[in-house]
Coordinates of C-alpha atoms in Angstrom, one line a residue:
Chain A
X1 CA -84.1 0.5 41.5
X2 CA -81.4 -0.2 39.0
X3 CA -79.9 3.3 39.4
X4 CA -79.7 3.3 43.2
X5 CA -77.8 0.1 43.8
X6 CA -74.0 0.6 44.1
X7 CA -72.4 -1.7 41.7
X8 CA -68.9 -3.2 41.7
X9 CA -67.0 -1.7 38.9
X10 CA -63.5 -3.3 39.2
X11 CA -62.7 -6.5 37.4
X12 CA -59.4 -8.4 37.9
X13 CA -57.3 -8.3 34.7
X14 CA -58.7 -7.7 31.2
X15 CA -62.4 -7.4 30.5
X16 CA -63.2 -10.5 28.4
X17 CA -65.1 -9.8 25.1
X18 CA -67.6 -12.5 26.2
X19 CA -68.6 -10.3 29.2
X20 CA -69.5 -7.6 26.7
X21 CA -71.6 -10.0 24.6
X22 CA -73.3 -11.3 27.7
X23 CA -74.1 -7.8 28.8
X24 CA -75.7 -7.1 25.4
X25 CA -77.7 -10.3 25.6
X26 CA -78.9 -9.5 29.1
X27 CA -80.8 -6.4 27.7
X28 CA -82.9 -8.3 25.2
X29 CA -85.7 -8.6 27.6
X30 CA -85.8 -4.8 28.3
X31 CA -87.9 -3.9 25.3
X32 CA -88.3 -0.2 26.2
X33 CA -84.7 0.2 25.1
X34 CA -84.2 1.5 21.5
X35 CA -80.4 2.3 21.6
X36 CA -77.3 1.1 23.3
X37 CA -74.0 3.0 23.3
X38 CA -70.7 1.2 24.2
X39 CA -67.3 2.5 24.9
X40 CA -64.4 0.1 25.1
X41 CA -60.9 1.3 26.2
X42 CA -58.2 -0.9 24.7
X43 CA -54.5 -1.0 25.7
X44 CA -52.4 0.7 23.0
X45 CA -48.9 -0.4 22.1
X46 CA -47.4 3.1 22.5
X47 CA -43.8 3.5 21.7
X48 CA -41.9 5.8 24.0
X49 CA -38.2 6.6 23.4
X50 CA -37.9 3.5 21.2
X51 CA -39.5 1.2 23.8
X52 CA -42.8 -0.5 23.2
X53 CA -45.5 -0.8 25.9
X54 CA -46.5 -4.4 26.4
X55 CA -49.1 -3.9 29.2
X56 CA -50.6 -1.5 31.8
X57 CA -50.8 -2.5 35.4
X58 CA -53.8 -0.7 37.0
X59 CA -54.1 0.1 40.7
X60 CA -56.6 2.4 42.5
X61 CA -57.6 4.0 45.7
X62 CA -60.3 1.3 45.6
X63 CA -62.7 2.5 48.3
X64 CA -62.8 6.0 47.0
X65 CA -62.9 4.9 43.4
X66 CA -66.0 2.8 43.9
X67 CA -67.7 5.8 45.6
X68 CA -66.7 8.1 42.8
X69 CA -67.9 5.6 40.1
X70 CA -71.2 5.5 42.0
X71 CA -71.5 9.3 42.1
X72 CA -70.7 9.7 38.4
X73 CA -73.3 7.1 37.6
X74 CA -75.9 8.8 39.7
X75 CA -75.1 12.2 38.1
X76 CA -75.4 10.6 34.7
X77 CA -78.9 9.2 35.6
X78 CA -80.0 12.7 36.7
X79 CA -78.6 14.4 33.5
X80 CA -79.7 11.8 30.9
X81 CA -82.9 9.8 30.5
X82 CA -81.1 6.4 30.5
X83 CA -82.7 3.0 31.0
X84 CA -79.6 1.5 32.3
X85 CA -75.9 2.1 32.7
X86 CA -73.0 -0.3 33.4
X87 CA -69.4 0.5 34.0
X88 CA -66.4 -2.0 34.4
X89 CA -62.8 -1.1 34.8
X90 CA -59.8 -3.4 35.1
X91 CA -57.4 -3.7 38.0
X92 CA -54.0 -5.4 37.7
X93 CA -52.3 -6.2 34.5
X94 CA -53.9 -5.8 31.1
X95 CA -51.9 -6.6 28.0
X96 CA -51.9 -4.6 24.7
X97 CA -54.9 -5.2 22.6
X98 CA -57.0 -6.2 25.6
X99 CA -60.0 -4.2 27.0
X100 CA -59.6 -2.2 30.3
X101 CA -62.7 -0.1 30.3
X102 CA -66.3 -1.0 29.3
X103 CA -69.0 1.7 29.6
X104 CA -72.5 0.6 28.4
X105 CA -75.5 3.0 28.3
X106 CA -79.0 2.3 27.1
X107 CA -81.9 4.5 26.4
X108 CA -85.1 4.7 24.3
X109 CA -83.3 6.7 21.6
X110 CA -79.7 6.9 20.3
X111 CA -78.8 10.5 21.1
X112 CA -79.2 10.1 24.9
X113 CA -77.4 6.8 24.9
X114 CA -74.4 8.3 23.0
X115 CA -74.2 11.5 25.0
X116 CA -74.5 9.7 28.3
X117 CA -71.7 7.3 27.3
X118 CA -69.4 10.1 26.3
X119 CA -70.2 12.0 29.5
X120 CA -69.4 8.9 31.6
X121 CA -66.1 8.2 29.9
X122 CA -64.9 11.8 30.3
X123 CA -65.9 11.9 34.0
X124 CA -64.2 8.5 34.7
X125 CA -60.9 9.7 33.1
X126 CA -61.0 13.0 35.1
X127 CA -62.3 12.0 38.5
X128 CA -61.6 8.4 39.4
X129 CA -58.4 7.7 41.4
X130 CA -57.0 5.0 39.1
X131 CA -53.3 4.8 38.4
X132 CA -51.6 3.0 35.4
X133 CA -48.1 1.7 35.2
X134 CA -47.1 1.3 31.6
X135 CA -44.8 -1.8 31.4
X136 CA -42.4 -1.9 28.5
X137 CA -41.2 -5.1 26.7
X138 CA -37.9 -4.8 28.5
X139 CA -39.8 -4.9 31.8
X140 CA -38.9 -1.3 32.7
X141 CA -41.9 1.0 33.3
X142 CA -43.3 4.5 33.5
X143 CA -46.5 6.0 35.0
X144 CA -49.3 6.9 32.7
X145 CA -51.1 10.3 33.0
X146 CA -54.5 11.0 31.4
X147 CA -54.4 13.8 28.8
Chain B
X1 CA -52.7 13.0 67.0
X2 CA -52.4 9.9 64.8
X3 CA -53.0 10.1 61.1
X4 CA -53.1 7.3 58.5
X5 CA -51.3 8.2 55.3
X6 CA -51.8 6.2 52.2
X7 CA -49.7 6.3 49.0
X8 CA -50.6 5.3 45.5
X9 CA -49.0 4.7 42.1
X10 CA -45.7 6.5 41.5
X11 CA -45.9 8.0 45.0
X12 CA -46.0 4.6 46.7
X13 CA -43.0 3.7 44.5
X14 CA -41.2 6.8 45.9
X15 CA -42.1 6.1 49.5
X16 CA -41.5 2.3 49.3
X17 CA -44.8 1.7 51.2
X18 CA -48.5 2.0 50.6
X19 CA -49.5 3.1 54.1
X20 CA -48.0 4.5 57.3
X21 CA -49.3 5.9 60.6
X22 CA -47.8 9.2 61.7
X23 CA -48.0 10.8 65.1
X24 CA -48.0 14.6 64.4
X25 CA -48.7 17.8 66.2
X26 CA -52.4 18.6 66.6
X27 CA -51.9 21.9 64.9
X28 CA -50.5 20.5 61.6
X29 CA -52.3 21.6 58.5
X30 CA -52.8 19.6 55.4
X31 CA -50.3 21.6 53.3
X32 CA -47.6 21.3 56.0
X33 CA -48.1 17.5 56.0
X34 CA -47.8 17.5 52.2
X35 CA -44.6 19.5 52.3
X36 CA -43.1 17.4 55.0
X37 CA -43.7 14.1 53.3
X38 CA -42.7 15.3 49.9
X39 CA -39.3 16.4 51.3
X40 CA -38.9 13.2 53.4
X41 CA -39.4 10.9 50.4
X42 CA -38.1 13.3 47.7
X43 CA -41.4 12.9 45.7
X44 CA -41.0 14.3 42.2
X45 CA -43.4 16.9 40.7
X46 CA -45.2 17.9 44.0
X47 CA -47.6 20.1 42.1
X48 CA -49.1 17.0 40.5
X49 CA -49.7 15.4 44.0
X50 CA -53.3 15.7 45.2
X51 CA -54.2 15.1 48.8
X52 CA -57.6 13.7 49.8
X53 CA -58.8 13.5 53.4
X54 CA -61.2 10.6 54.2
X55 CA -61.9 10.2 50.5
X56 CA -63.2 13.7 50.1
X57 CA -61.6 15.9 47.4
X58 CA -63.2 19.1 48.7
X59 CA -61.6 18.8 52.0
X60 CA -60.6 21.5 54.6
X61 CA -57.0 21.9 55.6
X62 CA -57.8 21.2 59.3
X63 CA -56.9 17.7 60.3
X64 CA -58.2 15.6 63.2
X65 CA -57.3 12.4 65.0
X66 CA -57.8 9.3 62.9
X67 CA -58.1 11.0 59.5
X68 CA -57.0 9.1 56.5
X69 CA -54.9 11.2 54.1
X70 CA -54.3 9.8 50.6
X71 CA -51.5 11.0 48.4
X72 CA -52.7 10.7 44.9
X73 CA -50.7 11.0 41.7
X74 CA -52.4 12.0 38.4
X75 CA -55.3 9.8 37.4
X76 CA -54.9 7.4 34.5
X77 CA -58.1 5.4 34.3
X78 CA -59.7 4.3 31.0

């Protein structure tokens, strides 16, 4: 049931730390879970040619991105014996130090939760049409490319 | 035939728009369309531009009336 329902991934602006705490609390009733793994992507204050990044403005081919997120999630469920899996990604401006990606996997045991979480993060970075404009303190910008 | 073109990220910045509808010859192939638009808008680093037809990455090069073609720059999620 949980794995078939397409879920909305995009969140406007930064992901608040409270959302992460609430997500954890929401799993306390699922007592077949023995391990959670969480990945949090945070905006780094990169310095490029002497200019410091102050924020990233995320945009996406939203309809396609939501579909790709769904496919990646389905693939992860068929590869790993997860109990549940949640993905949230920011759209719009996220300042340095704030959270832009939240991947949360749960399983009976730690190994599966950790491997599934790593798999999801790598797939998201490689396959989801999300674009990031790095905004510098002087309000100029450049486009980010995933390495 | 009519095609809807959508532009994202640095490509939208180069084209100055996020979407346009083009009337093109029925014989046009995907790579011809890519070349044509890249020249028209002087889009930098054309090898990094990925085209997706109707949200499908594994698309054929044959286009048909009403297709939506997205011009995608490199991905930067996460």
